[in-house]
PDB file of C-alpha atoms in Angstrom:
ATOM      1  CA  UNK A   1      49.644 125.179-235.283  1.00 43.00           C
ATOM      2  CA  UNK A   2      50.006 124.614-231.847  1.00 44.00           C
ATOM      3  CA  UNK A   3      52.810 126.953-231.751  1.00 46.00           C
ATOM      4  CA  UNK A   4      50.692 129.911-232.517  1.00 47.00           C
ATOM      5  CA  UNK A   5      48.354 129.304-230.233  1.00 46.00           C
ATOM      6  CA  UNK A   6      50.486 129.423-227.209  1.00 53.00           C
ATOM      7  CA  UNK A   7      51.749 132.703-229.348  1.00 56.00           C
ATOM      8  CA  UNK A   8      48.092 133.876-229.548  1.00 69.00           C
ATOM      9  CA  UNK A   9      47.719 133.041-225.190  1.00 76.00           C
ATOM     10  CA  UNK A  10      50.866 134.388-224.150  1.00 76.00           C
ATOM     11  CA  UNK A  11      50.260 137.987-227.113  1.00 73.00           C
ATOM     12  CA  UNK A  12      46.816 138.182-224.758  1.00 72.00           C
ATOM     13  CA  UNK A  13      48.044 137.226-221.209  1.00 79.00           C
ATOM     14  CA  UNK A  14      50.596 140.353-222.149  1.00 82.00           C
ATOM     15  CA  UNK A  15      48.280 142.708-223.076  1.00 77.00           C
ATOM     16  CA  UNK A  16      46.597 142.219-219.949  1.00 74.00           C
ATOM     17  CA  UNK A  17      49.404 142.696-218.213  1.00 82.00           C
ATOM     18  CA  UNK A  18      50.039 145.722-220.088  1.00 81.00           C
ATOM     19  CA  UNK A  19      47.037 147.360-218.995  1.00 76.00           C
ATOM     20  CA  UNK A  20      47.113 146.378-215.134  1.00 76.00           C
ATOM     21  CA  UNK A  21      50.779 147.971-215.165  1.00 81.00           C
ATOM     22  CA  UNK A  22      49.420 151.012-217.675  1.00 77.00           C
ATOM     23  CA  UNK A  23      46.843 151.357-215.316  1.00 73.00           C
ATOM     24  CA  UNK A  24      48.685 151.201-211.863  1.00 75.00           C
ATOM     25  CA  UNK A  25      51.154 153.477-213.016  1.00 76.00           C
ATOM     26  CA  UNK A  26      48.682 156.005-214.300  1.00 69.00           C
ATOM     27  CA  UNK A  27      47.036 156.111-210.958  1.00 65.00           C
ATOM     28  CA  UNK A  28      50.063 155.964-208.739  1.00 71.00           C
ATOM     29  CA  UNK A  29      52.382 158.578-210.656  1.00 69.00           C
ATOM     30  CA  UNK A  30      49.141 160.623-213.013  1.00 63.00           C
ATOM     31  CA  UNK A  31      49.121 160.123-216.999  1.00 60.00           C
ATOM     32  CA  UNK A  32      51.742 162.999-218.447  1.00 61.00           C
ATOM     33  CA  UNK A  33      54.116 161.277-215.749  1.00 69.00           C
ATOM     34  CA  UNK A  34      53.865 157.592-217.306  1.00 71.00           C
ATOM     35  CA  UNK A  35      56.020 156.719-220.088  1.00 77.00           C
ATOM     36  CA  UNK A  36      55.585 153.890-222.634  1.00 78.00           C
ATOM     37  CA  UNK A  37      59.469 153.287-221.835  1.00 81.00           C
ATOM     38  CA  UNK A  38      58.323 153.368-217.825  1.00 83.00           C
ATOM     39  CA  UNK A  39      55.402 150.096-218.505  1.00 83.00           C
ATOM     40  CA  UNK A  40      57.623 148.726-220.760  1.00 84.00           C
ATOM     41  CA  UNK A  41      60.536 148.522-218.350  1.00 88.00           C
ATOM     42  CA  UNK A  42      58.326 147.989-215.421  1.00 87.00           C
ATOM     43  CA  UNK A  43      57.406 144.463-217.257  1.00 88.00           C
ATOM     44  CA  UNK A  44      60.541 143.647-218.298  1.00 90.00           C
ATOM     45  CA  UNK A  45      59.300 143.801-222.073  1.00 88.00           C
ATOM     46  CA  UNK A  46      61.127 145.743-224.981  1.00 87.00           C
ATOM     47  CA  UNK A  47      59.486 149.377-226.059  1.00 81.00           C
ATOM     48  CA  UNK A  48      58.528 147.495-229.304  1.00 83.00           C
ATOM     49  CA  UNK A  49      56.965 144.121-227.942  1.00 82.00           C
ATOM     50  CA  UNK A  50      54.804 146.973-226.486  1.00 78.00           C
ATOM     51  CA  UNK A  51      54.027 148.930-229.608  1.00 73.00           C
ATOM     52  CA  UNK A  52      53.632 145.147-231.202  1.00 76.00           C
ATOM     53  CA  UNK A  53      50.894 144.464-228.563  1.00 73.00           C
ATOM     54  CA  UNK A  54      49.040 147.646-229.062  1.00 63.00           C
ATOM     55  CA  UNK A  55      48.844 147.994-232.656  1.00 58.00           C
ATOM     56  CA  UNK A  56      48.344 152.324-232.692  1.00 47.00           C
ATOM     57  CA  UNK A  57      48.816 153.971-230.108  1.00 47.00           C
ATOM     58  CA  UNK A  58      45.459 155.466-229.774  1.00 47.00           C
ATOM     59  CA  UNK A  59      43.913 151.978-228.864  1.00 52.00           C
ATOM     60  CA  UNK A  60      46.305 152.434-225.492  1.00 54.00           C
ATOM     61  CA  UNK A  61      43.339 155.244-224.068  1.00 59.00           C
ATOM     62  CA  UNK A  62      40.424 153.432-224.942  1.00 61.00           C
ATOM     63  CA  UNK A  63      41.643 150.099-223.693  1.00 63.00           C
ATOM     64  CA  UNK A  64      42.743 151.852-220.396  1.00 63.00           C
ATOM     65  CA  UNK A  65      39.078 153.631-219.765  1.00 64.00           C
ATOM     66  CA  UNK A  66      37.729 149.968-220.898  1.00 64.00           C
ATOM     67  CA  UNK A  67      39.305 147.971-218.093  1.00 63.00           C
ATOM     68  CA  UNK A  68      38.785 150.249-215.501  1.00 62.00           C
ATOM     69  CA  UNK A  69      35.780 149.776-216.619  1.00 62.00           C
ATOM     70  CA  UNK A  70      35.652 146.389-216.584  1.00 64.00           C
ATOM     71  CA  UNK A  71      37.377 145.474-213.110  1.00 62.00           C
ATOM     72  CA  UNK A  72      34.804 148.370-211.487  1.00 62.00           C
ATOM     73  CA  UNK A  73      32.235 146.221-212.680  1.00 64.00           C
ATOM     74  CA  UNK A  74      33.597 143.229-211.191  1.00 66.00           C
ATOM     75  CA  UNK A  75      33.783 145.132-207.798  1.00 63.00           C
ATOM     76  CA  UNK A  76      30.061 146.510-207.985  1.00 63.00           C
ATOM     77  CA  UNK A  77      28.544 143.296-209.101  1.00 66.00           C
ATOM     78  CA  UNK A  78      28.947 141.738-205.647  1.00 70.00           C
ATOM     79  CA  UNK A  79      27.510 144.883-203.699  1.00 69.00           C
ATOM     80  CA  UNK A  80      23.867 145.289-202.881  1.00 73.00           C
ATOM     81  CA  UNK A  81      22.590 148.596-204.759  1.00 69.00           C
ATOM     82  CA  UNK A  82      20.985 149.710-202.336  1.00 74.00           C
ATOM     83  CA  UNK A  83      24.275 149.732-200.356  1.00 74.00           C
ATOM     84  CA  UNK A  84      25.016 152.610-202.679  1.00 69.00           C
ATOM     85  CA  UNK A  85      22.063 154.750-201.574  1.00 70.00           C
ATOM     86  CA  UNK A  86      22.664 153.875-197.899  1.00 76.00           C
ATOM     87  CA  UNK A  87      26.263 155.077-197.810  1.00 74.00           C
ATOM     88  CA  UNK A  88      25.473 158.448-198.423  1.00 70.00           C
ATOM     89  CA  UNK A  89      23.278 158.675-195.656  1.00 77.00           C
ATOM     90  CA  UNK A  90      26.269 159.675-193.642  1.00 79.00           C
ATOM     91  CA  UNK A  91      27.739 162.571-193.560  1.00 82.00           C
ATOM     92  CA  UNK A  92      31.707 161.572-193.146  1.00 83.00           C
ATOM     93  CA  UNK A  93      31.126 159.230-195.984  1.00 79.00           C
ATOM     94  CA  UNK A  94      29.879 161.710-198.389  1.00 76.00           C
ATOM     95  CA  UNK A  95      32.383 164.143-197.128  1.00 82.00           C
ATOM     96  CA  UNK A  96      35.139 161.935-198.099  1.00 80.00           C
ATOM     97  CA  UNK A  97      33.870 160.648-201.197  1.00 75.00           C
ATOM     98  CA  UNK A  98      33.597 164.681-202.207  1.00 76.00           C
ATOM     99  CA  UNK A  99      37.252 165.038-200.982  1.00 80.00           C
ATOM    100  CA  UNK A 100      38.433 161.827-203.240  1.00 75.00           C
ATOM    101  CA  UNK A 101      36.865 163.171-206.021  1.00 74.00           C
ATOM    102  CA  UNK A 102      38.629 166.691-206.098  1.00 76.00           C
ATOM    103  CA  UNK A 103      41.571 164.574-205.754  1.00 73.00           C
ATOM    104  CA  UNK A 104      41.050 162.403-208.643  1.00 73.00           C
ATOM    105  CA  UNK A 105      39.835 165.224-211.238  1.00 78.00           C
ATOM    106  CA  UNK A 106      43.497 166.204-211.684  1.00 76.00           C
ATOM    107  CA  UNK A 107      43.809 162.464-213.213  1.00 74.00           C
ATOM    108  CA  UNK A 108      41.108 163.072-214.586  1.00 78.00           C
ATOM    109  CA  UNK A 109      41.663 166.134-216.724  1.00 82.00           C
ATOM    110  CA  UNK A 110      45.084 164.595-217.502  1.00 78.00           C
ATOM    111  CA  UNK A 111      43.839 161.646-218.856  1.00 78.00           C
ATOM    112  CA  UNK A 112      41.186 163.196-221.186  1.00 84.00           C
ATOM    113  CA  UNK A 113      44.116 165.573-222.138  1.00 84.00           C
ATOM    114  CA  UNK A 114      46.330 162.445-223.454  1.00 80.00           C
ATOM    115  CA  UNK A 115      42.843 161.137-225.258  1.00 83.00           C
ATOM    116  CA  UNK A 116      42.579 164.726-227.146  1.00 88.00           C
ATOM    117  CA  UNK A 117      46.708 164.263-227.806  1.00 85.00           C
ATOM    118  CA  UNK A 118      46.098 160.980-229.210  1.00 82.00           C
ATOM    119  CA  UNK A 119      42.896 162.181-231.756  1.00 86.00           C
ATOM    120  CA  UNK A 120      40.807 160.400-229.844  1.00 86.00           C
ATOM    121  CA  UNK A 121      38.483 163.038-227.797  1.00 91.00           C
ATOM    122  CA  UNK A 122      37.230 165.718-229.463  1.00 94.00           C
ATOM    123  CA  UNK A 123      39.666 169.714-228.513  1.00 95.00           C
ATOM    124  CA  UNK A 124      36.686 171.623-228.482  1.00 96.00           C
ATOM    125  CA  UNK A 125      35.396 170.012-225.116  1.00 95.00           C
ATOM    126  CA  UNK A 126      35.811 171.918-222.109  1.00 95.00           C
ATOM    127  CA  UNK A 127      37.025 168.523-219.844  1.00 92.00           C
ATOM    128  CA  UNK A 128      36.766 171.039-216.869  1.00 91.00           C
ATOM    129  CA  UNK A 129      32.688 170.527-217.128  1.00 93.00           C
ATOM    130  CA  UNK A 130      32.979 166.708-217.727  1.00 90.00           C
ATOM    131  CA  UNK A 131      33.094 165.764-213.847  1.00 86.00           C
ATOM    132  CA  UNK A 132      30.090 167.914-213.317  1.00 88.00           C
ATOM    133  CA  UNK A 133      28.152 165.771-216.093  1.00 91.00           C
ATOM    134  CA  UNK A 134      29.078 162.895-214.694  1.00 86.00           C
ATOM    135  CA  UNK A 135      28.424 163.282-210.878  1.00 84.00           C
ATOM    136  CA  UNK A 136      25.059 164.707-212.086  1.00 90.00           C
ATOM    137  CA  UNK A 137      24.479 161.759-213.507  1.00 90.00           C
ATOM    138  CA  UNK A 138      25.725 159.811-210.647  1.00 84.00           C
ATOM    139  CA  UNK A 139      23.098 161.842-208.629  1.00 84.00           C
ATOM    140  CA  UNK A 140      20.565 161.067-210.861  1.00 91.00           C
ATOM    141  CA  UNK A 141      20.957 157.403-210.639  1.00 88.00           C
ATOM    142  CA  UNK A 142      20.712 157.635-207.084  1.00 83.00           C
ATOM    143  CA  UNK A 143      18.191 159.977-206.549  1.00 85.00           C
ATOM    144  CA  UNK A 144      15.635 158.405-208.615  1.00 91.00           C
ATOM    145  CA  UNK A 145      17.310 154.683-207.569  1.00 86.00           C
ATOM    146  CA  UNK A 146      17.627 153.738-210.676  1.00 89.00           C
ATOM    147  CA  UNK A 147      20.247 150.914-209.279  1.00 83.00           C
ATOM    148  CA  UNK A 148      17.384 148.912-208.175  1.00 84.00           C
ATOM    149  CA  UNK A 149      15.509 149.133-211.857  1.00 91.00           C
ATOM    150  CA  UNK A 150      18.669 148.419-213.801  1.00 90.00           C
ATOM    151  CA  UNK A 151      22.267 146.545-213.485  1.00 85.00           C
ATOM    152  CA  UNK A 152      25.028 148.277-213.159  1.00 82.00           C
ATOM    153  CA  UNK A 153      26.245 147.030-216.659  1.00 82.00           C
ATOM    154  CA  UNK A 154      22.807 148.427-218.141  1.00 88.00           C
ATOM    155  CA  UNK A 155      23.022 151.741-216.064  1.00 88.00           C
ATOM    156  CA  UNK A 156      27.217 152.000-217.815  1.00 84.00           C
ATOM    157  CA  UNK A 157      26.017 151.298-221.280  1.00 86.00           C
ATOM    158  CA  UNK A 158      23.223 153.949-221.344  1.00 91.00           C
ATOM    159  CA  UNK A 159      24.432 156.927-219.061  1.00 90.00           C
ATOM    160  CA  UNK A 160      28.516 156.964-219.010  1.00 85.00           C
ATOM    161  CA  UNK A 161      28.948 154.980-222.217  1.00 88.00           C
ATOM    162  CA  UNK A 162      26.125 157.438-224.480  1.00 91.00           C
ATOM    163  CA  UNK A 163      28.185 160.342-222.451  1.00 92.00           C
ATOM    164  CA  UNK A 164      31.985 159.142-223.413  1.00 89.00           C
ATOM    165  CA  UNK A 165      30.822 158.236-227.073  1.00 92.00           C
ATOM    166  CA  UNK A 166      29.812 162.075-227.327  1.00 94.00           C
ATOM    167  CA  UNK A 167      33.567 163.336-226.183  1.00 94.00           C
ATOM    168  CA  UNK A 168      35.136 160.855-228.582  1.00 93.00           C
ATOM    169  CA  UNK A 169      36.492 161.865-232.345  1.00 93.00           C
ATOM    170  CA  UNK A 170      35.260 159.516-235.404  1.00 94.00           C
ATOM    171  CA  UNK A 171      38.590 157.958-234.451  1.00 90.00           C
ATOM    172  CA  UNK A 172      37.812 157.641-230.865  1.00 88.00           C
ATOM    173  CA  UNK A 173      34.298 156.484-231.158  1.00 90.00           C
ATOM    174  CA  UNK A 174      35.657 153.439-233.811  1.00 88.00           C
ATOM    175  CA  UNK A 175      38.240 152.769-231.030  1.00 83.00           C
ATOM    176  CA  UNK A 176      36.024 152.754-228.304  1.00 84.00           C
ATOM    177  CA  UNK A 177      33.437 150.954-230.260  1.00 85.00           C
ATOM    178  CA  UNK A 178      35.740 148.351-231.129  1.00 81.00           C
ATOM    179  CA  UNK A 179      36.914 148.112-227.671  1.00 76.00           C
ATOM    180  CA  UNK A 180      33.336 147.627-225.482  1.00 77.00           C
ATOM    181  CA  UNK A 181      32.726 144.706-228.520  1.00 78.00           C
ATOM    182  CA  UNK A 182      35.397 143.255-226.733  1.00 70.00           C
ATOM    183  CA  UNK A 183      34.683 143.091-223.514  1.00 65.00           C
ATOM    184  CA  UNK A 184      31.030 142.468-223.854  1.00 62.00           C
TER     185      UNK A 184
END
């Protein structure tokens, strides 16, 4: 018994391993350039201790979005909200954050490519608009401050999580679904 729970800890303490060095790598190289071989190496792990970890394949998108997800909300829990709606008060700040994000939508658009790949985002999507959606819902937190009404978990769940659900397959949305269950 006791020897499959230390199993169980150490299957888990890899996983999230996994992830942090899925996740790294995705933002340091961009998601076509990241192999499974690359991680897998990268940890010092065999290909198939990897596969073994992550049962399908598909589950590898999902649980990448998730934590993201997950660590940003560590990061914004200890920030005043209305630290948010100060910032863009200046106009170098906003400036930049505009210049980061034109950056990032390459990423971006890669990553939602591998989710449509996978069967996990729906083809007919034009990913192109999906930025827009999202800074425009960005703006509308802001704008109506909406981050001093709401946490940040409550603002995720109801605006980006409603909005990803929507761009997700059957597949996808039993994945994700499965996923935020998880880490709730």
């Amino acid at each position: 018994m006791q020897e499959i729970k230390e199993t169980n800890s150490y299957r888990l303490a890899l996983k999230d391993k996994i992830l942090d060095a899925a996740m790294n790598a995705f933002m340091k190289c961009g998601i076509r350039a990241v192999k499974m071989d690359d991680i897998a190496q990268q940890l010092t792990i065999s290909k198939r201790t990897l596969y073994e970890i992550y049962e399908e394949e598909g589950h590898h998108v999902i649980d990448v979005i998730l934590e993201a997800y997950r660590i940003k909300m560590n990061e914004v829990r200890t920030v005043n909200p209305s630290f948010y709606e100060d910032i863009m008060k200046y106009p170098k700040v906003e400036k930049y954050i505009k210049e980061a994000k034109k950056q990032s939508r390459g990423k971006f658009l890669d990553f939602m490519q591998l989710g449509v790949n996978q069967g996990l985002l729906r083809k007919e999507i034009d990913y192109n608009m999906v930025p827009h959606m999202f800074d425009a819902i960005g703006k509308h937190i802001m704008d109506n401050h909406l981050l001093q009404r709401y946490t940040v978990e409550q603002l995720f769940v109801n605006f980006f999580l409603v909005s990803l659900r929507g761009l997700c397959t059957p597949q996808g949305v039993k994945v994700l679904d499965e996923a935020v269950t998880k880490i709730q």
